[in-house]
PDB file of C-alpha atoms and ligand atoms in Angstrom:
ATOM      1  CA  MET A   1      23.032 -16.724  26.077  1.00  0.00           C
ATOM      2  CA  GLY A   2      26.166 -15.304  24.547  1.00  0.00           C
ATOM      3  CA  GLY A   3      28.515 -15.763  21.657  1.00  0.00           C
ATOM      4  CA  SER A   4      30.688 -13.664  19.445  1.00  0.00           C
ATOM      5  CA  ASP A   5      30.250 -15.207  15.989  1.00  0.00           C
ATOM      6  CA  LYS A   6      29.629 -12.086  13.965  1.00  0.00           C
ATOM      7  CA  PRO A   7      26.619 -12.362  11.650  1.00  0.00           C
ATOM      8  CA  THR A   8      26.445 -10.552   8.343  1.00  0.00           C
ATOM      9  CA  PHE A   9      23.265  -9.059   6.988  1.00  0.00           C
ATOM     10  CA  GLY A  10      23.123  -9.230   3.223  1.00  0.00           C
ATOM     11  CA  GLU A  11      21.483  -6.874   0.756  1.00  0.00           C
ATOM     12  CA  GLN A  12      18.340  -8.981   0.527  1.00  0.00           C
ATOM     13  CA  PHE A  13      17.948  -8.945   4.300  1.00  0.00           C
ATOM     14  CA  CYS A  14      18.377  -5.160   4.434  1.00  0.00           C
ATOM     15  CA  SER A  15      15.799  -4.728   1.698  1.00  0.00           C
ATOM     16  CA  ASP A  16      13.367  -7.073   3.497  1.00  0.00           C
ATOM     17  CA  LEU A  17      13.963  -5.203   6.748  1.00  0.00           C
ATOM     18  CA  GLN A  18      13.092  -1.921   5.053  1.00  0.00           C
ATOM     19  CA  THR A  19       9.890  -3.573   3.794  1.00  0.00           C
ATOM     20  CA  LEU A  20       9.135  -4.689   7.358  1.00  0.00           C
ATOM     21  CA  PHE A  21       9.513  -1.097   8.615  1.00  0.00           C
ATOM     22  CA  LEU A  22       7.279   0.153   5.799  1.00  0.00           C
ATOM     23  CA  TRP A  23       4.575  -2.437   6.402  1.00  0.00           C
ATOM     24  CA  ARG A  24       4.537  -2.426  10.195  1.00  0.00           C
ATOM     25  CA  ARG A  25       1.106  -0.972  10.872  1.00  0.00           C
ATOM     26  CA  ASP A  26      -0.962  -0.189  13.902  1.00  0.00           C
ATOM     27  CA  VAL A  27      -3.698  -2.772  13.392  1.00  0.00           C
ATOM     28  CA  ARG A  28      -7.259  -2.317  14.639  1.00  0.00           C
ATOM     29  CA  ARG A  29      -9.077  -4.859  12.483  1.00  0.00           C
ATOM     30  CA  PHE A  30      -8.250  -8.479  13.223  1.00  0.00           C
ATOM     31  CA  LYS A  31      -9.309 -11.890  11.969  1.00  0.00           C
ATOM     32  CA  SER A  32     -10.735 -14.105  14.707  1.00  0.00           C
ATOM     33  CA  GLU A  33      -8.094 -16.811  13.990  1.00  0.00           C
ATOM     34  CA  ALA A  34      -6.052 -17.568  17.100  1.00  0.00           C
ATOM     35  CA  ILE A  35      -2.328 -17.010  17.066  1.00  0.00           C
ATOM     36  CA  PRO A  36      -0.193 -20.125  17.556  1.00  0.00           C
ATOM     37  CA  GLU A  37       0.366 -21.535  21.019  1.00  0.00           C
ATOM     38  CA  GLY A  38       3.529 -20.100  22.575  1.00  0.00           C
ATOM     39  CA  MET A  39       3.727 -17.187  20.097  1.00  0.00           C
ATOM     40  CA  LEU A  40       3.022 -14.495  22.707  1.00  0.00           C
ATOM     41  CA  GLU A  41       5.739 -15.827  24.963  1.00  0.00           C
ATOM     42  CA  ARG A  42       8.144 -15.987  22.013  1.00  0.00           C
ATOM     43  CA  LEU A  43       7.383 -12.398  21.020  1.00  0.00           C
ATOM     44  CA  ILE A  44       7.895 -11.271  24.607  1.00  0.00           C
ATOM     45  CA  GLN A  45      11.231 -13.119  24.686  1.00  0.00           C
ATOM     46  CA  ILE A  46      12.253 -11.189  21.577  1.00  0.00           C
ATOM     47  CA  GLY A  47      11.003  -7.961  23.188  1.00  0.00           C
ATOM     48  CA  CYS A  48      13.336  -8.676  26.087  1.00  0.00           C
ATOM     49  CA  LEU A  49      16.277  -8.333  23.663  1.00  0.00           C
ATOM     50  CA  ALA A  50      15.529  -4.602  23.426  1.00  0.00           C
ATOM     51  CA  PRO A  51      17.944  -2.055  24.855  1.00  0.00           C
ATOM     52  CA  SER A  52      17.198  -0.804  28.375  1.00  0.00           C
ATOM     53  CA  VAL A  53      18.714   1.870  30.570  1.00  0.00           C
ATOM     54  CA  GLY A  54      21.546   0.357  32.627  1.00  0.00           C
ATOM     55  CA  LEU A  55      20.382  -3.083  31.461  1.00  0.00           C
ATOM     56  CA  SER A  56      17.516  -2.611  33.886  1.00  0.00           C
ATOM     57  CA  GLU A  57      15.017  -4.558  31.721  1.00  0.00           C
ATOM     58  CA  PRO A  58      12.166  -2.750  33.457  1.00  0.00           C
ATOM     59  CA  TRP A  59       9.440  -3.995  31.090  1.00  0.00           C
ATOM     60  CA  ARG A  60       6.655  -6.069  32.638  1.00  0.00           C
ATOM     61  CA  PHE A  61       3.993  -7.853  30.610  1.00  0.00           C
ATOM     62  CA  ALA A  62       0.504  -8.947  31.579  1.00  0.00           C
ATOM     63  CA  ILE A  63      -0.983 -11.463  29.144  1.00  0.00           C
ATOM     64  CA  VAL A  64      -4.688 -10.779  29.465  1.00  0.00           C
ATOM     65  CA  ALA A  65      -6.889 -13.782  28.677  1.00  0.00           C
ATOM     66  CA  ASP A  66      -9.589 -13.510  31.326  1.00  0.00           C
ATOM     67  CA  PRO A  67     -12.883 -12.482  29.619  1.00  0.00           C
ATOM     68  CA  ALA A  68     -14.079 -10.419  32.604  1.00  0.00           C
ATOM     69  CA  ARG A  69     -10.867  -8.400  32.711  1.00  0.00           C
ATOM     70  CA  ARG A  70     -10.949  -7.926  28.921  1.00  0.00           C
ATOM     71  CA  LYS A  71     -14.536  -6.699  29.205  1.00  0.00           C
ATOM     72  CA  ALA A  72     -13.522  -4.218  31.912  1.00  0.00           C
ATOM     73  CA  ILE A  73     -10.652  -2.951  29.741  1.00  0.00           C
ATOM     74  CA  HIS A  74     -13.074  -2.475  26.861  1.00  0.00           C
ATOM     75  CA  ALA A  75     -15.465  -0.547  29.123  1.00  0.00           C
ATOM     76  CA  CYS A  76     -12.540   1.630  30.226  1.00  0.00           C
ATOM     77  CA  PHE A  77     -11.694   2.333  26.570  1.00  0.00           C
ATOM     78  CA  GLU A  78     -15.333   3.207  25.798  1.00  0.00           C
ATOM     79  CA  ALA A  79     -15.463   5.704  28.673  1.00  0.00           C
ATOM     80  CA  CYS A  80     -12.096   7.305  27.820  1.00  0.00           C
ATOM     81  CA  ASN A  81     -12.937   7.456  24.130  1.00  0.00           C
ATOM     82  CA  ALA A  82     -16.313   9.099  24.773  1.00  0.00           C
ATOM     83  CA  GLU A  83     -14.474  11.704  26.854  1.00  0.00           C
ATOM     84  CA  ALA A  84     -11.898  12.161  24.058  1.00  0.00           C
ATOM     85  CA  LEU A  85     -14.693  12.648  21.528  1.00  0.00           C
ATOM     86  CA  ARG A  86     -16.287  15.329  23.718  1.00  0.00           C
ATOM     87  CA  SER A  87     -12.967  17.182  23.861  1.00  0.00           C
ATOM     88  CA  GLN A  88     -12.413  17.277  20.073  1.00  0.00           C
ATOM     89  CA  ARG A  89     -12.480  20.525  18.124  1.00  0.00           C
ATOM     90  CA  ASP A  90     -15.784  20.936  16.292  1.00  0.00           C
ATOM     91  CA  ASP A  91     -14.158  20.525  12.881  1.00  0.00           C
ATOM     92  CA  LEU A  92     -12.459  17.247  13.917  1.00  0.00           C
ATOM     93  CA  ALA A  93     -15.209  15.641  15.989  1.00  0.00           C
ATOM     94  CA  GLY A  94     -16.970  14.125  12.962  1.00  0.00           C
ATOM     95  CA  VAL A  95     -13.809  12.430  11.669  1.00  0.00           C
ATOM     96  CA  TYR A  96     -12.810  11.345  15.192  1.00  0.00           C
ATOM     97  CA  ALA A  97     -16.167   9.686  15.755  1.00  0.00           C
ATOM     98  CA  ARG A  98     -15.652   7.538  12.664  1.00  0.00           C
ATOM     99  CA  LEU A  99     -12.129   6.377  13.550  1.00  0.00           C
ATOM    100  CA  LYS A 100     -11.623   2.829  14.735  1.00  0.00           C
ATOM    101  CA  LEU A 101      -9.154   3.244  17.562  1.00  0.00           C
ATOM    102  CA  GLU A 102      -9.005  -0.266  18.994  1.00  0.00           C
ATOM    103  CA  GLY A 103      -9.581  -3.896  18.108  1.00  0.00           C
ATOM    104  CA  LEU A 104     -10.203  -5.109  21.631  1.00  0.00           C
ATOM    105  CA  GLN A 105     -13.159  -7.335  20.853  1.00  0.00           C
ATOM    106  CA  GLU A 106     -11.742  -8.949  17.724  1.00  0.00           C
ATOM    107  CA  ALA A 107      -8.089  -9.380  18.721  1.00  0.00           C
ATOM    108  CA  PRO A 108      -7.384 -12.921  19.911  1.00  0.00           C
ATOM    109  CA  ALA A 109      -4.481 -11.835  22.134  1.00  0.00           C
ATOM    110  CA  HIS A 110      -3.996  -8.961  24.548  1.00  0.00           C
ATOM    111  CA  ILE A 111      -0.833  -7.856  26.340  1.00  0.00           C
ATOM    112  CA  ALA A 112      -0.618  -4.940  28.766  1.00  0.00           C
ATOM    113  CA  VAL A 113       2.856  -3.497  29.121  1.00  0.00           C
ATOM    114  CA  PHE A 114       4.144  -1.810  32.252  1.00  0.00           C
ATOM    115  CA  ALA A 115       7.470  -0.403  33.445  1.00  0.00           C
ATOM    116  CA  ASP A 116       8.870  -0.877  36.924  1.00  0.00           C
ATOM    117  CA  ARG A 117      10.730   2.209  38.153  1.00  0.00           C
ATOM    118  CA  THR A 118      11.474   0.472  41.435  1.00  0.00           C
ATOM    119  CA  THR A 119      13.598  -2.254  39.872  1.00  0.00           C
ATOM    120  CA  ALA A 120      17.049  -2.566  41.421  1.00  0.00           C
ATOM    121  CA  GLN A 121      18.306  -4.198  38.225  1.00  0.00           C
ATOM    122  CA  GLY A 122      20.805  -1.929  36.496  1.00  0.00           C
ATOM    123  CA  HIS A 123      21.770  -0.306  39.810  1.00  0.00           C
ATOM    124  CA  GLY A 124      20.288   3.012  38.704  1.00  0.00           C
ATOM    125  CA  LEU A 125      22.824   3.470  35.911  1.00  0.00           C
ATOM    126  CA  GLY A 126      21.714   6.112  33.414  1.00  0.00           C
ATOM    127  CA  ARG A 127      18.545   7.110  35.167  1.00  0.00           C
ATOM    128  CA  ARG A 128      19.600   9.456  37.963  1.00  0.00           C
ATOM    129  CA  THR A 129      18.925  12.605  35.923  1.00  0.00           C
ATOM    130  CA  MET A 130      16.378  10.915  33.638  1.00  0.00           C
ATOM    131  CA  PRO A 131      14.224   8.462  35.585  1.00  0.00           C
ATOM    132  CA  GLU A 132      11.841   8.389  32.634  1.00  0.00           C
ATOM    133  CA  THR A 133      14.389   6.272  30.758  1.00  0.00           C
ATOM    134  CA  ILE A 134      12.724   3.340  32.529  1.00  0.00           C
ATOM    135  CA  GLU A 135       9.530   3.997  30.562  1.00  0.00           C
ATOM    136  CA  TYR A 136      11.539   4.635  27.376  1.00  0.00           C
ATOM    137  CA  SER A 137      13.098   1.185  27.815  1.00  0.00           C
ATOM    138  CA  ALA A 138       9.672  -0.457  27.986  1.00  0.00           C
ATOM    139  CA  VAL A 139       8.733   1.330  24.764  1.00  0.00           C
ATOM    140  CA  MET A 140      11.842  -0.108  23.104  1.00  0.00           C
ATOM    141  CA  ALA A 141      10.587  -3.594  23.991  1.00  0.00           C
ATOM    142  CA  ILE A 142       7.182  -2.779  22.544  1.00  0.00           C
ATOM    143  CA  HIS A 143       8.614  -1.642  19.244  1.00  0.00           C
ATOM    144  CA  THR A 144      10.760  -4.769  19.065  1.00  0.00           C
ATOM    145  CA  ILE A 145       7.671  -6.928  19.650  1.00  0.00           C
ATOM    146  CA  TRP A 146       5.739  -4.906  17.083  1.00  0.00           C
ATOM    147  CA  LEU A 147       8.309  -5.598  14.356  1.00  0.00           C
ATOM    148  CA  ALA A 148       8.883  -9.232  15.329  1.00  0.00           C
ATOM    149  CA  ALA A 149       5.121  -9.824  15.282  1.00  0.00           C
ATOM    150  CA  ARG A 150       4.749  -8.246  11.847  1.00  0.00           C
ATOM    151  CA  ALA A 151       7.540 -10.457  10.522  1.00  0.00           C
ATOM    152  CA  GLU A 152       5.384 -13.421  11.646  1.00  0.00           C
ATOM    153  CA  GLY A 153       2.363 -11.920   9.858  1.00  0.00           C
ATOM    154  CA  ILE A 154       0.823 -10.834  13.168  1.00  0.00           C
ATOM    155  CA  GLY A 155      -0.534  -7.321  13.593  1.00  0.00           C
ATOM    156  CA  VAL A 156      -0.216  -5.228  16.750  1.00  0.00           C
ATOM    157  CA  GLY A 157      -2.471  -2.367  17.804  1.00  0.00           C
ATOM    158  CA  TRP A 158      -1.379  -0.012  20.588  1.00  0.00           C
ATOM    159  CA  ILE A 159      -4.177   1.427  22.712  1.00  0.00           C
ATOM    160  CA  SER A 160      -3.521   4.443  24.904  1.00  0.00           C
ATOM    161  CA  ILE A 161      -7.115   5.654  25.208  1.00  0.00           C
ATOM    162  CA  LEU A 162      -7.354   4.116  28.671  1.00  0.00           C
ATOM    163  CA  GLY A 163      -7.046   5.247  32.279  1.00  0.00           C
ATOM    164  CA  PRO A 164      -3.671   4.000  33.566  1.00  0.00           C
ATOM    165  CA  SER A 165      -4.767   3.549  37.178  1.00  0.00           C
ATOM    166  CA  ARG A 166      -7.967   1.776  36.122  1.00  0.00           C
ATOM    167  CA  VAL A 167      -5.960  -0.600  33.894  1.00  0.00           C
ATOM    168  CA  ALA A 168      -3.604  -1.406  36.788  1.00  0.00           C
ATOM    169  CA  GLU A 169      -6.625  -2.032  39.015  1.00  0.00           C
ATOM    170  CA  ILE A 170      -8.393  -4.281  36.471  1.00  0.00           C
ATOM    171  CA  LEU A 171      -5.233  -6.307  35.916  1.00  0.00           C
ATOM    172  CA  ASP A 172      -4.283  -6.371  39.590  1.00  0.00           C
ATOM    173  CA  VAL A 173      -0.605  -5.632  38.968  1.00  0.00           C
ATOM    174  CA  PRO A 174       1.865  -4.224  41.533  1.00  0.00           C
ATOM    175  CA  THR A 175       1.136  -0.581  42.314  1.00  0.00           C
ATOM    176  CA  ASP A 176       4.760   0.325  41.466  1.00  0.00           C
ATOM    177  CA  TRP A 177       4.274  -0.585  37.831  1.00  0.00           C
ATOM    178  CA  THR A 178       3.606   2.279  35.400  1.00  0.00           C
ATOM    179  CA  PHE A 179       1.153   1.520  32.635  1.00  0.00           C
ATOM    180  CA  ILE A 180       2.788   1.981  29.218  1.00  0.00           C
ATOM    181  CA  ALA A 181       0.582   0.338  26.597  1.00  0.00           C
ATOM    182  CA  TYR A 182      -2.252  -2.051  25.975  1.00  0.00           C
ATOM    183  CA  LEU A 183      -1.495  -4.162  22.913  1.00  0.00           C
ATOM    184  CA  CYS A 184      -3.944  -6.121  20.799  1.00  0.00           C
ATOM    185  CA  LEU A 185      -2.421  -8.875  18.658  1.00  0.00           C
ATOM    186  CA  GLY A 186      -3.799 -11.067  15.917  1.00  0.00           C
ATOM    187  CA  TYR A 187      -3.776 -11.680  12.187  1.00  0.00           C
ATOM    188  CA  PRO A 188      -4.715  -8.433  10.410  1.00  0.00           C
ATOM    189  CA  ALA A 189      -8.003  -8.342   8.522  1.00  0.00           C
ATOM    190  CA  GLU A 190      -6.412  -5.865   6.111  1.00  0.00           C
ATOM    191  CA  GLU A 191      -2.846  -5.030   5.126  1.00  0.00           C
ATOM    192  CA  ASN A 192      -1.622  -1.611   4.076  1.00  0.00           C
ATOM    193  CA  ASP A 193       1.602   0.341   3.732  1.00  0.00           C
ATOM    194  CA  THR A 194      -0.075   3.581   4.828  1.00  0.00           C
ATOM    195  CA  PRO A 195      -1.139   4.415   8.409  1.00  0.00           C
ATOM    196  CA  ALA A 196      -4.887   4.075   8.995  1.00  0.00           C
ATOM    197  CA  LEU A 197      -5.071   7.638  10.345  1.00  0.00           C
ATOM    198  CA  GLN A 198      -3.674   8.914   7.059  1.00  0.00           C
ATOM    199  CA  ARG A 199      -6.072   6.791   5.012  1.00  0.00           C
ATOM    200  CA  GLU A 200      -8.964   8.047   7.117  1.00  0.00           C
ATOM    201  CA  GLY A 201      -8.034  11.705   6.678  1.00  0.00           C
ATOM    202  CA  TRP A 202      -7.001  12.417  10.275  1.00  0.00           C
ATOM    203  CA  GLU A 203      -3.313  13.176   9.752  1.00  0.00           C
ATOM    204  CA  THR A 204      -0.540  12.826   7.196  1.00  0.00           C
ATOM    205  CA  ARG A 205       3.083  11.853   7.550  1.00  0.00           C
ATOM    206  CA  ARG A 206       5.562  14.704   7.475  1.00  0.00           C
ATOM    207  CA  ALA A 207       8.742  14.725   5.426  1.00  0.00           C
ATOM    208  CA  PRO A 208      11.642  13.257   7.451  1.00  0.00           C
ATOM    209  CA  ASP A 209      13.759  16.303   6.497  1.00  0.00           C
ATOM    210  CA  SER A 210      11.391  18.504   8.482  1.00  0.00           C
ATOM    211  CA  VAL A 211      12.265  16.854  11.806  1.00  0.00           C
ATOM    212  CA  ILE A 212      16.021  17.450  11.536  1.00  0.00           C
ATOM    213  CA  VAL A 213      17.868  20.485  12.842  1.00  0.00           C
ATOM    214  CA  ARG A 214      21.550  20.985  12.252  1.00  0.00           C
ATOM    215  CA  ARG A 215      23.698  22.821  14.756  1.00  0.00           C
TER     216      ARG A 215
HETATM  217  C1  FMN B   1       2.303   5.759  22.119  1.00  0.00           C
HETATM  218  C2  FMN B   1       1.264   5.334  21.100  1.00  0.00           C
HETATM  219  C3  FMN B   1      -0.066   5.325  21.448  1.00  0.00           C
HETATM  220  C4  FMN B   1      -1.044   4.958  20.525  1.00  0.00           C
HETATM  221  N1  FMN B   1      -2.366   4.888  20.886  1.00  0.00           N
HETATM  222  C5  FMN B   1      -3.286   4.488  19.982  1.00  0.00           C
HETATM  223  C6  FMN B   1      -4.660   4.335  20.339  1.00  0.00           C
HETATM  224  O1  FMN B   1      -5.077   4.517  21.485  1.00  0.00           O
HETATM  225  N2  FMN B   1      -5.526   3.948  19.394  1.00  0.00           N
HETATM  226  C7  FMN B   1      -5.127   3.714  18.108  1.00  0.00           C
HETATM  227  O2  FMN B   1      -5.966   3.367  17.272  1.00  0.00           O
HETATM  228  N3  FMN B   1      -3.844   3.817  17.748  1.00  0.00           N
HETATM  229  C8  FMN B   1      -2.920   4.191  18.655  1.00  0.00           C
HETATM  230  N4  FMN B   1      -1.609   4.279  18.288  1.00  0.00           N
HETATM  231  C9  FMN B   1      -1.224   3.975  16.901  1.00  0.00           C
HETATM  232  C10 FMN B   1      -0.946   5.238  16.100  1.00  0.00           C
HETATM  233  O3  FMN B   1      -2.145   5.887  15.780  1.00  0.00           O
HETATM  234  C11 FMN B   1      -0.197   4.835  14.860  1.00  0.00           C
HETATM  235  O4  FMN B   1       1.035   4.272  15.233  1.00  0.00           O
HETATM  236  C12 FMN B   1       0.063   6.006  13.916  1.00  0.00           C
HETATM  237  O5  FMN B   1      -1.138   6.512  13.425  1.00  0.00           O
HETATM  238  C13 FMN B   1       0.945   5.607  12.738  1.00  0.00           C
HETATM  239  O6  FMN B   1       0.385   4.493  12.093  1.00  0.00           O
HETATM  240  P1  FMN B   1       1.209   3.151  11.886  1.00  0.00           P
HETATM  241  O7  FMN B   1       1.582   2.645  13.268  1.00  0.00           O
HETATM  242  O8  FMN B   1       0.300   2.228  11.168  1.00  0.00           O
HETATM  243  O9  FMN B   1       2.435   3.524  11.142  1.00  0.00           O
HETATM  244  C14 FMN B   1      -0.646   4.611  19.214  1.00  0.00           C
HETATM  245  C15 FMN B   1       0.718   4.603  18.875  1.00  0.00           C
HETATM  246  C16 FMN B   1       1.663   4.946  19.813  1.00  0.00           C
HETATM  247  C17 FMN B   1       3.125   4.902  19.427  1.00  0.00           C
END
């Protein structure tokens, strides 16, 4: 792949892109409808266009279709979530208990994302003082997939309420791989421009101005 024909992005595209950013949601409620054949692979290909430290492309993807492994992942979530509920402050426990924090059983497609710190690709460039840039790179791929999926009308839900070593064991991936995310994908059962956690009274978005310091 290559080429130097410079594309231009018109006003309409920029406006649509802004709409995509606004409507990209973390989705936990899915329709049972399957996503088209080859779509997961296509989304992963797009994810691989993401930036990575030293062009290391350290992202690794496990497409999880095996029912027994999916069941084990769900059991892992249940155990971790029960533990998380027990650790909530008294005033938040009631709201937490009502939150839907995964769509594992409804989502037709599952992808676990890992990062490989041992990769020789990139020859270590950019990660001597910050080895964690390998994991950051995998997150870049996830966000790219998230947006590309939404543009296709497909919702993505990121699950982190899992035990990383248990996930690696269930999925039988190389021990060098670091677990980054478990993604559920499918057509959303509901669409909204506001995060579910805000709608459910858990948290609100802060003003972008409040995250900027000037020096
Ligand atoms: C690193 C990361 C981990 C997350 N883990 C979970 C999770 O375990 N369960 C869940 O329901 N949502 C999870 N989310 C989704 C966030 O709750 C969600 O992105 C946030 O509330 C903002 O909502 P939005 O993505 O719809 O804008 C995660 C998101 C990120 C980026």
